[in-house]
Amino acid sequence: MGAVVAPSILSADFSRLGAEIKDVEAGGAAMIHVDVMDGHFVPNLTVGPAVTAAVRRVTQLPVDCHLMIAEPARYAAAFVEAGADLVSVHVEADPHLHRTLGFIRGLGAKAGVALNPSTPLLVLREVLEVADFVLLMSVNPGFGGQTLIPAVLRKAAELREWVDREGLDTRIQIDGGVDLDNIERVAASGVDMIVSGSAIFGSADPRAATERMVARLAELAEKAEHGQEI
Ligand code: DX5
Ligand code: ZN
């Protein structure tokens, strides 16, 4: 099973968000990525529980809330109540990460830990077993449309090896700057979930852009399964 696609609504047309979400759902998206920003942890302000609840109302897909906020534990319950199925919090924003991940799981959502590009994998050593997924930022958080930082692919491959070596079922999510030009290298790093915003919602046809990405990933998974060079 190859990597799945999680379109990020940060780059969507908010004047027709419901229709945009239905388009990418029709295109084969596996979940909807909601980028939450508070203007403190990152230099941008976006959406909160109210928009998350609106997303919940228009899709059956899992809603994946990426909390780029200070004190994420204070707000996690509000996002789960609004309909989030996955909630990721930044290790750089939470001194009580182990407790927060357990708290999110206790709310019934999947708990993710997010790492900025400069944060080493070592921070995961004490929490990898209580995290359902790890979000590796492949751009510096705060804005869509940035260029993927290639060094993060090495980090993703290293995390893949670590998770497989330990026999964990922790999923790996990569987030930022992924498009059809680099998706082969991204898939080859061993990630499970690919967040993509501007490459999908920045295109003239988000449904077709999602379909192309999903089809490419299926092709790459097929090749990898049959041992062909991808
Ligand atoms: C950036 C967000 C990403 C971003 C991805 O802080 O976490 O999810 O929206 O968008 P693109 O694919 O345009 O980099
Ligand atoms: Zn994100």
PDB file of C-alpha atoms and ligand atoms in Angstrom:
ATOM      1  CA  MET A   1       0.000   0.000   0.000  1.00  0.00           C
ATOM      2  CA  GLY A   2       1.620   3.269  -1.035  1.00  0.00           C
ATOM      3  CA  ALA A   3       1.431   6.691   0.516  1.00  0.00           C
ATOM      4  CA  VAL A   4      -1.930   8.464   0.640  1.00  0.00           C
ATOM      5  CA  VAL A   5      -2.743  12.099  -0.133  1.00  0.00           C
ATOM      6  CA  ALA A   6      -3.963  14.630   2.444  1.00  0.00           C
ATOM      7  CA  PRO A   7      -4.861  17.899   0.706  1.00  0.00           C
ATOM      8  CA  SER A   8      -4.222  20.932   2.935  1.00  0.00           C
ATOM      9  CA  ILE A   9      -7.070  23.459   2.848  1.00  0.00           C
ATOM     10  CA  LEU A  10      -4.649  26.290   3.643  1.00  0.00           C
ATOM     11  CA  SER A  11      -4.377  26.885  -0.115  1.00  0.00           C
ATOM     12  CA  ALA A  12      -8.078  26.305  -0.848  1.00  0.00           C
ATOM     13  CA  ASP A  13     -10.524  28.974  -2.019  1.00  0.00           C
ATOM     14  CA  PHE A  14     -12.241  29.731   1.306  1.00  0.00           C
ATOM     15  CA  SER A  15     -15.138  31.407  -0.481  1.00  0.00           C
ATOM     16  CA  ARG A  16     -16.130  27.916  -1.707  1.00  0.00           C
ATOM     17  CA  LEU A  17     -14.432  25.638   0.814  1.00  0.00           C
ATOM     18  CA  GLY A  18     -17.177  22.999   0.810  1.00  0.00           C
ATOM     19  CA  ALA A  19     -17.033  22.538  -2.953  1.00  0.00           C
ATOM     20  CA  GLU A  20     -13.224  22.447  -2.901  1.00  0.00           C
ATOM     21  CA  ILE A  21     -13.264  19.695  -0.290  1.00  0.00           C
ATOM     22  CA  LYS A  22     -15.789  17.665  -2.274  1.00  0.00           C
ATOM     23  CA  ASP A  23     -13.566  18.032  -5.355  1.00  0.00           C
ATOM     24  CA  VAL A  24     -10.483  16.573  -3.659  1.00  0.00           C
ATOM     25  CA  GLU A  25     -12.594  13.887  -2.011  1.00  0.00           C
ATOM     26  CA  ALA A  26     -13.817  12.896  -5.489  1.00  0.00           C
ATOM     27  CA  GLY A  27     -10.181  12.965  -6.620  1.00  0.00           C
ATOM     28  CA  GLY A  28      -9.225  10.264  -4.121  1.00  0.00           C
ATOM     29  CA  ALA A  29      -7.948  12.241  -1.115  1.00  0.00           C
ATOM     30  CA  ALA A  30      -7.505  10.030   1.963  1.00  0.00           C
ATOM     31  CA  MET A  31      -8.083  12.810   4.521  1.00  0.00           C
ATOM     32  CA  ILE A  32      -8.426  16.571   4.771  1.00  0.00           C
ATOM     33  CA  HIS A  33      -5.515  18.437   6.364  1.00  0.00           C
ATOM     34  CA  VAL A  34      -6.537  21.543   8.349  1.00  0.00           C
ATOM     35  CA  ASP A  35      -3.650  23.895   9.134  1.00  0.00           C
ATOM     36  CA  VAL A  36      -4.323  25.712  12.399  1.00  0.00           C
ATOM     37  CA  MET A  37      -2.075  28.703  13.080  1.00  0.00           C
ATOM     38  CA  ASP A  38      -2.189  31.178  15.985  1.00  0.00           C
ATOM     39  CA  GLY A  39       0.229  33.954  14.964  1.00  0.00           C
ATOM     40  CA  HIS A  40       2.493  33.051  17.912  1.00  0.00           C
ATOM     41  CA  PHE A  41       3.988  29.638  17.209  1.00  0.00           C
ATOM     42  CA  VAL A  42       4.081  30.573  13.530  1.00  0.00           C
ATOM     43  CA  PRO A  43       3.894  34.047  11.923  1.00  0.00           C
ATOM     44  CA  ASN A  44       0.470  33.487  10.415  1.00  0.00           C
ATOM     45  CA  LEU A  45      -3.158  33.219  11.532  1.00  0.00           C
ATOM     46  CA  THR A  46      -5.613  30.803   9.972  1.00  0.00           C
ATOM     47  CA  VAL A  47      -8.577  28.771  11.233  1.00  0.00           C
ATOM     48  CA  GLY A  48      -9.849  27.129  14.427  1.00  0.00           C
ATOM     49  CA  PRO A  49     -12.539  24.731  15.683  1.00  0.00           C
ATOM     50  CA  ALA A  50     -15.374  26.536  13.854  1.00  0.00           C
ATOM     51  CA  VAL A  51     -13.870  25.885  10.406  1.00  0.00           C
ATOM     52  CA  THR A  52     -12.900  22.390  11.486  1.00  0.00           C
ATOM     53  CA  ALA A  53     -16.577  21.763  12.301  1.00  0.00           C
ATOM     54  CA  ALA A  54     -17.556  23.142   8.882  1.00  0.00           C
ATOM     55  CA  VAL A  55     -15.071  20.772   7.216  1.00  0.00           C
ATOM     56  CA  ARG A  56     -16.538  17.940   9.272  1.00  0.00           C
ATOM     57  CA  ARG A  57     -20.009  18.735   7.942  1.00  0.00           C
ATOM     58  CA  VAL A  58     -19.012  18.459   4.279  1.00  0.00           C
ATOM     59  CA  THR A  59     -16.868  15.348   4.184  1.00  0.00           C
ATOM     60  CA  GLN A  60     -16.818  11.759   5.363  1.00  0.00           C
ATOM     61  CA  LEU A  61     -13.028  11.710   5.125  1.00  0.00           C
ATOM     62  CA  PRO A  62     -10.904  11.805   8.276  1.00  0.00           C
ATOM     63  CA  VAL A  63     -10.185  15.391   9.346  1.00  0.00           C
ATOM     64  CA  ASP A  64      -6.507  15.889  10.184  1.00  0.00           C
ATOM     65  CA  CYS A  65      -5.817  18.994  12.297  1.00  0.00           C
ATOM     66  CA  HIS A  66      -2.218  20.225  12.335  1.00  0.00           C
ATOM     67  CA  LEU A  67      -1.932  22.512  15.360  1.00  0.00           C
ATOM     68  CA  MET A  68       0.779  25.080  14.713  1.00  0.00           C
ATOM     69  CA  ILE A  69      -0.111  26.866  17.920  1.00  0.00           C
ATOM     70  CA  ALA A  70       1.353  27.599  21.344  1.00  0.00           C
ATOM     71  CA  GLU A  71      -0.072  25.532  24.229  1.00  0.00           C
ATOM     72  CA  PRO A  72      -1.710  22.968  21.896  1.00  0.00           C
ATOM     73  CA  ALA A  73      -2.985  20.869  24.820  1.00  0.00           C
ATOM     74  CA  ARG A  74      -5.295  23.769  25.798  1.00  0.00           C
ATOM     75  CA  TYR A  75      -7.142  23.489  22.479  1.00  0.00           C
ATOM     76  CA  ALA A  76      -6.884  19.842  21.457  1.00  0.00           C
ATOM     77  CA  ALA A  77     -10.270  18.892  22.944  1.00  0.00           C
ATOM     78  CA  ALA A  78     -12.011  21.723  21.067  1.00  0.00           C
ATOM     79  CA  PHE A  79     -10.680  20.358  17.770  1.00  0.00           C
ATOM     80  CA  VAL A  80     -11.701  16.803  18.543  1.00  0.00           C
ATOM     81  CA  GLU A  81     -15.167  18.007  19.579  1.00  0.00           C
ATOM     82  CA  ALA A  82     -15.314  19.950  16.292  1.00  0.00           C
ATOM     83  CA  GLY A  83     -14.705  16.699  14.444  1.00  0.00           C
ATOM     84  CA  ALA A  84     -10.934  16.165  14.140  1.00  0.00           C
ATOM     85  CA  ASP A  85      -9.981  12.498  13.776  1.00  0.00           C
ATOM     86  CA  LEU A  86      -6.236  13.168  13.822  1.00  0.00           C
ATOM     87  CA  VAL A  87      -4.566  15.927  15.846  1.00  0.00           C
ATOM     88  CA  SER A  88      -0.864  16.733  15.562  1.00  0.00           C
ATOM     89  CA  VAL A  89       0.957  19.001  17.999  1.00  0.00           C
ATOM     90  CA  HIS A  90       4.449  20.455  17.621  1.00  0.00           C
ATOM     91  CA  VAL A  91       7.142  19.052  19.895  1.00  0.00           C
ATOM     92  CA  GLU A  92       8.619  22.571  19.917  1.00  0.00           C
ATOM     93  CA  ALA A  93       5.382  23.942  21.430  1.00  0.00           C
ATOM     94  CA  ASP A  94       4.705  21.476  24.244  1.00  0.00           C
ATOM     95  CA  PRO A  95       6.933  20.668  27.245  1.00  0.00           C
ATOM     96  CA  HIS A  96       4.397  18.024  28.304  1.00  0.00           C
ATOM     97  CA  LEU A  97       4.253  16.195  24.987  1.00  0.00           C
ATOM     98  CA  HIS A  98       3.915  12.692  26.445  1.00  0.00           C
ATOM     99  CA  ARG A  99       0.876  13.804  28.464  1.00  0.00           C
ATOM    100  CA  THR A 100      -0.659  15.670  25.527  1.00  0.00           C
ATOM    101  CA  LEU A 101      -0.386  12.710  23.168  1.00  0.00           C
ATOM    102  CA  GLY A 102      -2.076  10.479  25.752  1.00  0.00           C
ATOM    103  CA  PHE A 103      -4.738  13.154  26.262  1.00  0.00           C
ATOM    104  CA  ILE A 104      -5.509  13.308  22.517  1.00  0.00           C
ATOM    105  CA  ARG A 105      -5.746   9.516  22.362  1.00  0.00           C
ATOM    106  CA  GLY A 106      -8.023   9.600  25.387  1.00  0.00           C
ATOM    107  CA  LEU A 107     -10.340  11.914  23.433  1.00  0.00           C
ATOM    108  CA  GLY A 108     -10.604   9.198  20.787  1.00  0.00           C
ATOM    109  CA  ALA A 109      -8.468  10.858  18.110  1.00  0.00           C
ATOM    110  CA  LYS A 110      -5.178   9.751  16.556  1.00  0.00           C
ATOM    111  CA  ALA A 111      -2.299  11.607  18.216  1.00  0.00           C
ATOM    112  CA  GLY A 112       0.532  12.987  16.095  1.00  0.00           C
ATOM    113  CA  VAL A 113       3.772  14.739  16.941  1.00  0.00           C
ATOM    114  CA  ALA A 114       5.019  17.338  14.471  1.00  0.00           C
ATOM    115  CA  LEU A 115       8.677  18.288  13.990  1.00  0.00           C
ATOM    116  CA  ASN A 116       9.976  21.436  12.319  1.00  0.00           C
ATOM    117  CA  PRO A 117      12.729  20.931   9.736  1.00  0.00           C
ATOM    118  CA  SER A 118      15.512  21.794  12.211  1.00  0.00           C
ATOM    119  CA  THR A 119      14.241  19.527  14.986  1.00  0.00           C
ATOM    120  CA  PRO A 120      16.195  16.243  15.165  1.00  0.00           C
ATOM    121  CA  LEU A 121      14.414  12.873  15.253  1.00  0.00           C
ATOM    122  CA  LEU A 122      15.987  12.206  18.651  1.00  0.00           C
ATOM    123  CA  VAL A 123      13.190  14.195  20.322  1.00  0.00           C
ATOM    124  CA  LEU A 124      10.909  11.270  19.439  1.00  0.00           C
ATOM    125  CA  ARG A 125      12.832   8.714  21.437  1.00  0.00           C
ATOM    126  CA  GLU A 126      10.637   8.950  24.556  1.00  0.00           C
ATOM    127  CA  VAL A 127       7.280   9.365  22.759  1.00  0.00           C
ATOM    128  CA  LEU A 128       7.410   7.313  19.559  1.00  0.00           C
ATOM    129  CA  GLU A 129       5.457   4.503  21.238  1.00  0.00           C
ATOM    130  CA  VAL A 130       2.626   6.808  22.335  1.00  0.00           C
ATOM    131  CA  ALA A 131       2.274   8.599  19.007  1.00  0.00           C
ATOM    132  CA  ASP A 132       0.017   7.266  16.268  1.00  0.00           C
ATOM    133  CA  PHE A 133       1.887   9.322  13.673  1.00  0.00           C
ATOM    134  CA  VAL A 134       4.796  11.695  13.181  1.00  0.00           C
ATOM    135  CA  LEU A 135       4.402  14.798  10.997  1.00  0.00           C
ATOM    136  CA  LEU A 136       7.719  15.842   9.440  1.00  0.00           C
ATOM    137  CA  MET A 137       7.590  19.447   8.252  1.00  0.00           C
ATOM    138  CA  SER A 138       9.369  19.666   4.897  1.00  0.00           C
ATOM    139  CA  VAL A 139       8.989  23.457   4.886  1.00  0.00           C
ATOM    140  CA  ASN A 140       9.254  25.957   7.734  1.00  0.00           C
ATOM    141  CA  PRO A 141       5.687  26.151   9.061  1.00  0.00           C
ATOM    142  CA  GLY A 142       3.384  29.097   8.490  1.00  0.00           C
ATOM    143  CA  PHE A 143       2.678  29.305   4.779  1.00  0.00           C
ATOM    144  CA  GLY A 144       1.718  27.216   1.770  1.00  0.00           C
ATOM    145  CA  GLY A 145       3.505  27.355  -1.563  1.00  0.00           C
ATOM    146  CA  GLN A 146       7.060  27.001  -0.231  1.00  0.00           C
ATOM    147  CA  THR A 147       9.838  24.793  -1.622  1.00  0.00           C
ATOM    148  CA  LEU A 148      10.415  21.375  -0.071  1.00  0.00           C
ATOM    149  CA  ILE A 149      13.607  21.152   2.037  1.00  0.00           C
ATOM    150  CA  PRO A 150      15.437  18.093   0.592  1.00  0.00           C
ATOM    151  CA  ALA A 151      17.240  17.264   3.857  1.00  0.00           C
ATOM    152  CA  VAL A 152      13.859  16.292   5.344  1.00  0.00           C
ATOM    153  CA  LEU A 153      13.664  13.357   2.932  1.00  0.00           C
ATOM    154  CA  ARG A 154      16.748  11.907   4.591  1.00  0.00           C
ATOM    155  CA  LYS A 155      15.064  12.457   7.961  1.00  0.00           C
ATOM    156  CA  ALA A 156      11.936  10.673   6.705  1.00  0.00           C
ATOM    157  CA  ALA A 157      13.962   7.699   5.476  1.00  0.00           C
ATOM    158  CA  GLU A 158      15.750   7.522   8.833  1.00  0.00           C
ATOM    159  CA  LEU A 159      12.438   7.572  10.689  1.00  0.00           C
ATOM    160  CA  ARG A 160      11.076   4.867   8.375  1.00  0.00           C
ATOM    161  CA  GLU A 161      14.027   2.652   9.279  1.00  0.00           C
ATOM    162  CA  TRP A 162      13.613   3.392  12.984  1.00  0.00           C
ATOM    163  CA  VAL A 163       9.844   2.614  12.992  1.00  0.00           C
ATOM    164  CA  ASP A 164      10.355  -0.593  10.990  1.00  0.00           C
ATOM    165  CA  ARG A 165      13.303  -1.700  13.127  1.00  0.00           C
ATOM    166  CA  GLU A 166      11.227  -1.278  16.301  1.00  0.00           C
ATOM    167  CA  GLY A 167       8.232  -2.993  14.692  1.00  0.00           C
ATOM    168  CA  LEU A 168       6.020   0.013  15.463  1.00  0.00           C
ATOM    169  CA  ASP A 169       2.892   0.908  13.491  1.00  0.00           C
ATOM    170  CA  THR A 170       3.548   4.633  13.812  1.00  0.00           C
ATOM    171  CA  ARG A 171       2.615   6.339  10.540  1.00  0.00           C
ATOM    172  CA  ILE A 172       4.857   8.951   8.928  1.00  0.00           C
ATOM    173  CA  GLN A 173       3.359  12.118   7.441  1.00  0.00           C
ATOM    174  CA  ILE A 174       5.340  14.642   5.380  1.00  0.00           C
ATOM    175  CA  ASP A 175       4.029  18.167   5.065  1.00  0.00           C
ATOM    176  CA  GLY A 176       5.125  21.009   2.851  1.00  0.00           C
ATOM    177  CA  GLY A 177       6.312  21.646  -0.688  1.00  0.00           C
ATOM    178  CA  VAL A 178       5.260  18.301  -2.128  1.00  0.00           C
ATOM    179  CA  ASP A 179       4.190  18.320  -5.790  1.00  0.00           C
ATOM    180  CA  LEU A 180       4.234  16.046  -8.831  1.00  0.00           C
ATOM    181  CA  ASP A 181       7.850  16.992  -9.583  1.00  0.00           C
ATOM    182  CA  ASN A 182       9.267  15.712  -6.289  1.00  0.00           C
ATOM    183  CA  ILE A 183       6.669  13.118  -5.313  1.00  0.00           C
ATOM    184  CA  GLU A 184       8.821  10.200  -6.489  1.00  0.00           C
ATOM    185  CA  ARG A 185      11.629  11.161  -4.113  1.00  0.00           C
ATOM    186  CA  VAL A 186       9.089  11.805  -1.366  1.00  0.00           C
ATOM    187  CA  ALA A 187       7.446   8.389  -1.870  1.00  0.00           C
ATOM    188  CA  ALA A 188      10.866   6.696  -1.973  1.00  0.00           C
ATOM    189  CA  SER A 189      11.638   8.073   1.510  1.00  0.00           C
ATOM    190  CA  GLY A 190       9.004   5.692   2.904  1.00  0.00           C
ATOM    191  CA  VAL A 191       6.349   8.115   4.155  1.00  0.00           C
ATOM    192  CA  ASP A 192       2.752   6.935   4.597  1.00  0.00           C
ATOM    193  CA  MET A 193       0.787  10.212   4.290  1.00  0.00           C
ATOM    194  CA  ILE A 194       1.607  13.134   2.021  1.00  0.00           C
ATOM    195  CA  VAL A 195       0.158  16.571   2.763  1.00  0.00           C
ATOM    196  CA  SER A 196      -0.108  18.797  -0.257  1.00  0.00           C
ATOM    197  CA  GLY A 197      -1.718  22.224  -0.435  1.00  0.00           C
ATOM    198  CA  SER A 198      -0.718  24.552  -3.263  1.00  0.00           C
ATOM    199  CA  ALA A 199       0.043  21.733  -5.724  1.00  0.00           C
ATOM    200  CA  ILE A 200      -3.607  20.700  -5.363  1.00  0.00           C
ATOM    201  CA  PHE A 201      -5.694  23.755  -4.469  1.00  0.00           C
ATOM    202  CA  GLY A 202      -3.380  26.074  -6.350  1.00  0.00           C
ATOM    203  CA  SER A 203      -4.134  24.181  -9.565  1.00  0.00           C
ATOM    204  CA  ALA A 204      -6.965  24.999 -11.980  1.00  0.00           C
ATOM    205  CA  ASP A 205      -8.631  21.674 -11.148  1.00  0.00           C
ATOM    206  CA  PRO A 206      -8.063  20.371  -7.582  1.00  0.00           C
ATOM    207  CA  ARG A 207      -9.946  17.161  -8.325  1.00  0.00           C
ATOM    208  CA  ALA A 208      -7.716  16.333 -11.299  1.00  0.00           C
ATOM    209  CA  ALA A 209      -4.589  17.377  -9.377  1.00  0.00           C
ATOM    210  CA  THR A 210      -5.536  15.003  -6.557  1.00  0.00           C
ATOM    211  CA  GLU A 211      -6.295  12.210  -9.032  1.00  0.00           C
ATOM    212  CA  ARG A 212      -2.873  12.673 -10.668  1.00  0.00           C
ATOM    213  CA  MET A 213      -1.079  12.564  -7.332  1.00  0.00           C
ATOM    214  CA  VAL A 214      -3.029   9.498  -6.151  1.00  0.00           C
ATOM    215  CA  ALA A 215      -2.436   7.703  -9.457  1.00  0.00           C
ATOM    216  CA  ARG A 216       1.301   8.491  -9.401  1.00  0.00           C
ATOM    217  CA  LEU A 217       1.630   7.168  -5.859  1.00  0.00           C
ATOM    218  CA  ALA A 218      -0.226   3.970  -6.796  1.00  0.00           C
ATOM    219  CA  GLU A 219       2.113   3.505  -9.758  1.00  0.00           C
ATOM    220  CA  LEU A 220       5.176   4.064  -7.566  1.00  0.00           C
ATOM    221  CA  ALA A 221       3.874   1.623  -4.948  1.00  0.00           C
ATOM    222  CA  GLU A 222       3.291  -0.976  -7.664  1.00  0.00           C
ATOM    223  CA  LYS A 223       6.841  -0.522  -8.968  1.00  0.00           C
ATOM    224  CA  ALA A 224       8.309  -0.656  -5.463  1.00  0.00           C
ATOM    225  CA  GLU A 225       6.347  -3.845  -4.731  1.00  0.00           C
ATOM    226  CA  HIS A 226       7.718  -5.519  -7.837  1.00  0.00           C
ATOM    227  CA  GLY A 227      11.225  -4.353  -7.023  1.00  0.00           C
ATOM    228  CA  GLN A 228      11.490  -2.081 -10.037  1.00  0.00           C
ATOM    229  CA  GLU A 229      13.515   1.095  -9.668  1.00  0.00           C
ATOM    230  CA  ILE A 230      11.114   3.948  -8.948  1.00  0.00           C
TER     231      ILE A 230
HETATM  232  C1  DX5 B   1       2.570  24.841   6.371  1.00  0.00           C
HETATM  233  C2  DX5 B   1       1.471  23.789   6.509  1.00  0.00           C
HETATM  234  C3  DX5 B   1       1.413  22.873   5.328  1.00  0.00           C
HETATM  235  C4  DX5 B   1       1.168  23.600   4.027  1.00  0.00           C
HETATM  236  C5  DX5 B   1       1.343  22.670   2.878  1.00  0.00           C
HETATM  237  O1  DX5 B   1       2.825  25.442   7.614  1.00  0.00           O
HETATM  238  O2  DX5 B   1       1.663  22.996   7.653  1.00  0.00           O
HETATM  239  O3  DX5 B   1       0.379  21.902   5.545  1.00  0.00           O
HETATM  240  O4  DX5 B   1      -0.141  24.119   4.017  1.00  0.00           O
HETATM  241  O5  DX5 B   1       1.130  23.436   1.731  1.00  0.00           O
HETATM  242  P1  DX5 B   1       2.097  23.308   0.457  1.00  0.00           P
HETATM  243  O6  DX5 B   1       1.839  21.919  -0.080  1.00  0.00           O
HETATM  244  O7  DX5 B   1       1.629  24.391  -0.441  1.00  0.00           O
HETATM  245  O8  DX5 B   1       3.509  23.470   0.946  1.00  0.00           O
HETATM  246 ZN    ZN B   2       0.220  21.261   7.793  1.00  0.00          ZN
END
